[in-house]
XYZ file of C-alpha atoms in Angstrom:
357
model
C -39.247 -81.815 -5.876
C -37.546 -82.378 -2.592
C -37.930 -80.826 0.736
C -34.275 -79.584 0.655
C -35.128 -77.490 -2.530
C -38.266 -76.015 -0.691
C -35.939 -75.164 2.134
C -33.374 -73.457 0.223
C -36.060 -71.136 -1.542
C -37.834 -70.424 1.556
C -34.718 -69.830 3.489
C -35.359 -72.178 6.396
C -34.267 -75.598 7.396
C -35.545 -78.885 5.804
C -36.732 -80.005 9.203
C -38.916 -76.785 9.502
C -40.125 -77.527 5.927
C -41.212 -81.119 6.941
C -42.809 -79.889 9.991
C -44.800 -77.170 8.284
C -46.045 -79.528 5.458
C -46.881 -82.419 7.641
C -48.023 -81.186 10.914
C -50.931 -78.661 11.156
C -50.264 -77.908 14.881
C -46.650 -77.049 14.437
C -46.090 -73.618 15.931
C -44.097 -71.974 13.032
C -41.934 -69.009 13.945
C -43.916 -66.542 12.060
C -46.891 -66.684 9.614
C -44.584 -65.133 7.011
C -42.279 -68.251 7.290
C -45.076 -70.518 6.846
C -46.309 -68.694 3.912
C -42.876 -68.731 2.226
C -42.662 -72.442 2.645
C -46.179 -72.874 1.181
C -45.317 -70.556 -1.682
C -42.182 -72.367 -2.420
C -43.852 -75.807 -2.349
C -46.429 -74.662 -4.820
C -44.031 -72.988 -7.231
C -41.657 -76.021 -7.162
C -44.840 -78.421 -7.493
C -43.898 -80.235 -4.294
C -44.915 -83.870 -4.627
C -44.912 -86.160 -1.607
C -42.877 -89.278 -1.811
C -45.529 -91.758 -2.741
C -47.092 -89.460 -5.194
C -43.753 -88.765 -6.751
C -43.361 -92.586 -7.266
C -46.675 -92.867 -8.889
C -45.885 -90.046 -11.284
C -42.378 -91.529 -12.055
C -43.821 -95.017 -12.781
C -46.826 -93.502 -14.763
C -49.395 -95.504 -12.777
C -52.700 -94.934 -14.140
C -55.054 -97.141 -11.925
C -57.780 -95.365 -10.116
C -56.476 -96.432 -6.658
C -53.113 -95.289 -7.268
C -53.938 -91.961 -9.095
C -52.095 -88.910 -7.972
C -54.560 -85.914 -7.670
C -53.879 -82.323 -8.004
C -55.948 -80.224 -5.394
C -56.500 -76.610 -5.444
C -57.832 -74.575 -2.605
C -59.847 -71.262 -2.648
C -59.980 -69.041 0.606
C -63.085 -66.808 0.258
C -63.170 -64.688 3.544
C -60.178 -62.309 2.582
C -57.933 -61.269 -0.170
C -54.819 -62.001 1.964
C -53.565 -64.441 4.474
C -53.616 -64.054 8.201
C -56.860 -61.959 8.671
C -58.955 -64.553 10.305
C -56.863 -67.255 12.215
C -59.616 -69.880 12.093
C -59.410 -70.058 8.335
C -55.531 -70.032 8.541
C -55.729 -72.957 10.967
C -58.247 -74.851 8.876
C -56.137 -74.256 5.796
C -52.991 -75.788 7.537
C -55.257 -78.865 8.539
C -56.299 -79.240 4.643
C -52.810 -78.772 3.446
C -51.529 -81.394 5.815
C -54.304 -83.850 4.795
C -53.479 -83.382 1.083
C -49.888 -84.381 1.533
C -50.704 -87.185 3.944
C -52.961 -88.628 1.127
C -50.009 -88.206 -1.292
C -51.884 -85.532 -3.428
C -50.378 -82.492 -4.799
C -51.312 -78.913 -3.837
C -51.607 -77.116 -7.116
C -52.896 -73.511 -6.183
C -54.070 -71.485 -3.181
C -56.162 -68.407 -4.053
C -57.508 -65.857 -1.825
C -60.552 -64.252 -3.359
C -62.928 -62.418 -0.970
C -65.413 -61.669 -3.835
C -66.797 -64.946 -3.751
C -68.327 -64.488 -0.287
C -70.125 -61.466 -1.182
C -73.399 -61.877 -3.004
C -73.381 -58.143 -3.966
C -69.924 -58.301 -5.460
C -70.736 -61.442 -7.317
C -73.738 -59.869 -9.025
C -71.782 -56.786 -9.951
C -68.678 -58.427 -11.405
C -67.969 -61.107 -14.072
C -67.300 -64.057 -11.859
C -67.405 -66.542 -14.657
C -64.428 -64.705 -16.215
C -62.665 -64.686 -12.839
C -63.239 -68.540 -12.413
C -62.147 -68.946 -16.019
C -58.722 -67.209 -15.490
C -58.205 -69.109 -12.160
C -58.860 -72.398 -14.052
C -56.168 -71.434 -16.473
C -53.608 -70.717 -13.750
C -53.889 -74.540 -12.827
C -52.448 -75.405 -16.363
C -54.549 -78.528 -16.260
C -53.604 -79.496 -12.618
C -57.027 -79.544 -11.306
C -58.633 -82.824 -10.212
C -60.605 -81.048 -7.481
C -61.175 -77.941 -5.663
C -61.618 -77.209 -1.886
C -63.590 -74.087 -1.167
C -62.749 -72.983 2.579
C -65.328 -70.167 3.757
C -68.553 -68.750 2.611
C -69.284 -68.635 -1.057
C -72.046 -67.211 -3.320
C -74.409 -69.891 -4.793
C -74.040 -68.845 -8.343
C -70.269 -69.085 -7.960
C -70.343 -72.579 -6.421
C -72.426 -73.763 -9.462
C -69.838 -72.232 -11.725
C -67.041 -73.932 -9.951
C -68.832 -77.251 -9.997
C -69.362 -76.890 -13.739
C -65.767 -76.217 -14.372
C -64.034 -78.341 -11.837
C -66.498 -81.092 -11.530
C -65.281 -82.118 -8.104
C -65.839 -79.533 -5.434
C -66.167 -79.549 -1.772
C -66.884 -76.476 0.397
C -65.824 -76.564 4.200
C -67.228 -73.805 5.959
C -68.706 -72.302 9.288
C -72.251 -72.068 7.784
C -74.203 -74.138 5.586
C -74.339 -73.256 1.860
C -77.111 -74.155 -0.646
C -76.565 -77.811 -1.303
C -74.871 -77.100 -4.596
C -71.704 -78.814 -3.893
C -70.553 -81.401 -1.319
C -69.924 -79.696 2.033
C -68.554 -80.141 5.386
C -70.072 -77.634 7.921
C -70.696 -76.570 11.434
C -74.180 -75.128 11.727
C -73.694 -71.390 12.376
C -77.134 -71.012 13.816
C -76.538 -73.829 16.499
C -73.025 -72.414 17.214
C -74.401 -68.845 18.193
C -77.457 -70.337 19.878
C -75.064 -72.336 21.979
C -72.895 -69.364 22.958
C -75.756 -66.922 23.687
C -77.687 -69.592 25.688
C -74.545 -69.808 27.988
C -74.836 -66.023 28.765
C -78.445 -66.381 29.351
C -77.696 -69.278 31.840
C -75.364 -66.968 33.648
C -78.153 -64.632 34.105
C -77.480 -61.973 31.301
C -80.533 -60.456 29.741
C -79.028 -57.357 28.033
C -76.797 -59.158 25.378
C -74.875 -57.414 22.455
C -73.858 -58.840 19.123
C -70.809 -57.939 17.061
C -70.148 -59.302 13.723
C -71.806 -59.540 10.381
C -75.355 -59.627 9.947
C -76.530 -59.942 6.402
C -77.170 -63.461 5.284
C -75.077 -64.753 8.491
C -76.143 -67.757 10.316
C -74.599 -66.725 13.420
C -76.528 -63.585 13.573
C -79.775 -65.614 13.039
C -78.780 -67.927 15.924
C -78.154 -64.991 18.159
C -81.659 -63.657 17.401
C -83.174 -67.001 17.864
C -81.623 -67.538 21.161
C -82.921 -64.263 22.499
C -86.532 -64.927 21.165
C -86.543 -68.548 22.498
C -85.772 -67.296 25.982
C -88.343 -64.294 25.623
C -85.446 -61.578 25.758
C -85.652 -58.403 23.955
C -83.226 -57.618 21.051
C -81.976 -54.006 21.407
C -80.865 -52.676 18.230
C -78.330 -50.415 19.625
C -76.612 -53.468 21.149
C -76.131 -55.040 17.627
C -72.858 -53.578 15.920
C -72.623 -54.837 12.360
C -69.084 -55.014 11.215
C -66.488 -57.085 9.371
C -65.069 -59.852 11.606
C -61.657 -58.795 12.207
C -59.605 -57.794 15.422
C -59.428 -54.223 14.422
C -63.221 -54.044 13.677
C -63.702 -55.807 16.994
C -61.852 -53.023 18.766
C -63.892 -50.365 16.736
C -67.111 -51.982 17.694
C -66.355 -52.124 21.234
C -65.737 -48.208 21.196
C -69.006 -47.756 19.748
C -70.636 -49.635 22.636
C -68.750 -47.676 25.188
C -70.027 -44.495 23.634
C -73.729 -45.353 24.368
C -75.508 -44.341 27.636
C -76.064 -47.938 28.394
C -74.136 -51.191 27.917
C -74.942 -54.903 27.466
C -73.784 -56.929 30.282
C -72.855 -59.928 27.978
C -71.672 -59.734 24.448
C -71.590 -62.379 21.749
C -68.830 -61.964 18.968
C -69.432 -63.805 15.763
C -65.906 -65.073 15.798
C -62.861 -65.174 18.075
C -60.747 -62.704 16.481
C -63.362 -60.081 16.805
C -63.553 -60.918 20.430
C -59.832 -60.439 20.848
C -60.300 -56.861 19.404
C -62.998 -56.308 21.861
C -60.900 -57.602 24.835
C -57.900 -55.305 23.832
C -60.084 -52.350 23.817
C -61.522 -53.331 27.446
C -58.001 -53.824 28.626
C -57.151 -50.223 28.125
C -60.487 -49.145 29.837
C -60.945 -51.601 32.587
C -62.023 -49.309 35.004
C -65.248 -48.363 33.050
C -66.874 -51.567 32.125
C -66.648 -55.362 32.683
C -68.909 -57.572 30.475
C -68.888 -61.103 29.875
C -67.454 -61.914 26.403
C -68.031 -65.065 24.458
C -67.449 -65.950 20.783
C -67.083 -68.847 18.429
C -64.330 -70.911 16.596
C -61.839 -71.677 19.452
C -58.726 -70.397 17.526
C -55.409 -71.108 19.122
C -55.213 -67.630 20.354
C -58.267 -67.983 22.553
C -56.470 -70.018 25.118
C -53.715 -67.351 25.550
C -55.852 -64.245 26.251
C -56.095 -63.116 29.821
C -58.822 -64.023 30.905
C -59.108 -66.902 28.581
C -61.801 -66.545 26.111
C -65.039 -68.673 26.513
C -65.890 -69.873 22.961
C -67.619 -72.614 20.868
C -64.924 -74.974 19.797
C -65.181 -76.093 15.880
C -63.466 -79.423 15.154
C -61.178 -77.996 12.553
C -59.045 -81.244 12.404
C -62.137 -83.210 11.324
C -63.638 -80.725 9.090
C -60.372 -80.740 7.057
C -59.975 -84.406 7.005
C -63.657 -84.986 5.899
C -63.470 -82.190 3.231
C -60.422 -84.110 1.579
C -62.150 -87.510 2.103
C -65.384 -86.265 0.428
C -63.337 -84.802 -2.359
C -61.183 -87.862 -3.020
C -64.262 -90.150 -2.882
C -65.977 -88.013 -5.520
C -62.798 -87.961 -7.684
C -62.770 -91.818 -7.488
C -66.479 -92.108 -8.302
C -67.234 -93.183 -4.897
C -70.564 -91.087 -4.636
C -72.717 -89.195 -6.871
C -75.265 -87.341 -4.953
C -74.496 -83.918 -3.400
C -73.471 -84.550 0.322
C -73.681 -82.643 3.320
C -71.574 -83.659 6.519
C -72.520 -81.556 9.577
C -70.180 -81.762 12.593
C -70.912 -81.037 16.194
C -69.393 -78.283 18.182
C -68.604 -77.829 21.821
C -68.803 -75.071 24.332
C -65.349 -74.286 25.982
C -66.191 -72.581 29.213
C -63.209 -70.436 30.396
C -62.907 -67.267 32.412
C -64.238 -64.465 30.169
C -67.749 -65.031 31.181
C -69.239 -64.550 34.821
C -72.709 -64.442 36.096
C -74.607 -61.174 35.670
C -74.781 -60.674 39.321
C -70.901 -60.626 39.642
C -68.730 -57.560 38.960
C -67.119 -59.548 36.284
C -63.461 -60.005 35.630
C -61.046 -57.108 36.380
C -57.863 -58.153 34.545
C -58.046 -57.462 31.030
C -54.647 -58.260 29.336
C -53.498 -59.841 26.154
C-alpha cells in the first residue's frame, strides 16, 4: 500500500505521511492529523518498501521474514491523555517501519493497567477477541505502559513473543525495557531536598506505583517526615493535576516543594498556580521530560526518560525473540537524567513569580 493512498484517505500530503511514519520527532500540525494517518496506514495495511518486496517475492527465510507487530497501550482508553506515552508510541511506530515490519493493530485498553479491573472482568476473553482482530497478523506484541501480571502471562501464552516497555518494572513475566520508577522519583525528590526543601508534597497515583515508593524512600533516607496531607492521590492527567493543586491550596499549610509523578500532571499544577500566583510559589518537579516540559514558563525541571532508546530496544528485543535469538525472559533497564530548569528554586528564595503556560 503506497504512501499516496494513505495521504488520500487521511486528507494530507504524501510528504506529511512520510514524515509522520518515519520521524518520531516530526511536529505534526495536530494530534488528530497524526491519528488519521496512523489509522489509515493500519486500515490499508501499510507495508514499508522492503517489506513489500519480501511479501511480493514470497521470501520465507528467517533473515528476511516480514513481521506483523501489534501495539497495546495500557494507560488509557484513548489517545493523547499522557503525552509521554504518545511520544513513546511514535518512536516505536517509526522503529517498526524502519525495520521493514508491518504495524497491524494499535489498541488502547486501560483495563490491563488496573489489577482491580483485571480481577473483576474476563481478561482472557478480551485478549482472545483482540487476537481475533489481528486476523493472523500477529508475530509479536509490544505492550506500552503498566500491565497486570496475569494479563501479561495470558498475552505471552497467546502471542508467544511479547515485550513490555514501561516507566515501571513489571514482574519478569515477559521481556521488558524499563526505567526504574523508584530511582526516577528518588532522583527528583532528592533534588528538592538538596535545594533545602523539607516539606515536600506528592501528586499522582500511589497504589502499586513505583514512583510513590521512590518518593517515600527519598524522604525516609534523608530523615524527613512524610505529611499525609501533602500526598494527593489522583489519576495522572493535566486536569487531575489542576484539581490536586486546588486541594493543596485549600489547606492551612502548604509544601514548599512538590513532586508530580509525571510531567502532564505538573502542567496542570502550573496552570492552576498561574491563576493564583500572588498566593503561593512552590518548587515543582516531575518525571518524563515530555516535549511540553520545555515550553512551560518557567520551564519544568524533570527527570528525562530516554524514549528513543526505550522504543528501539523494545523492538530489538521483540525481533530477536521472534527470530529465536534469545529464550530467557530479559529485562533491560535504562538510566535517566535530571533536567534542571527553572521551576525549582532553593527553599530560602521566594520562588518564581511568573506562572504562565
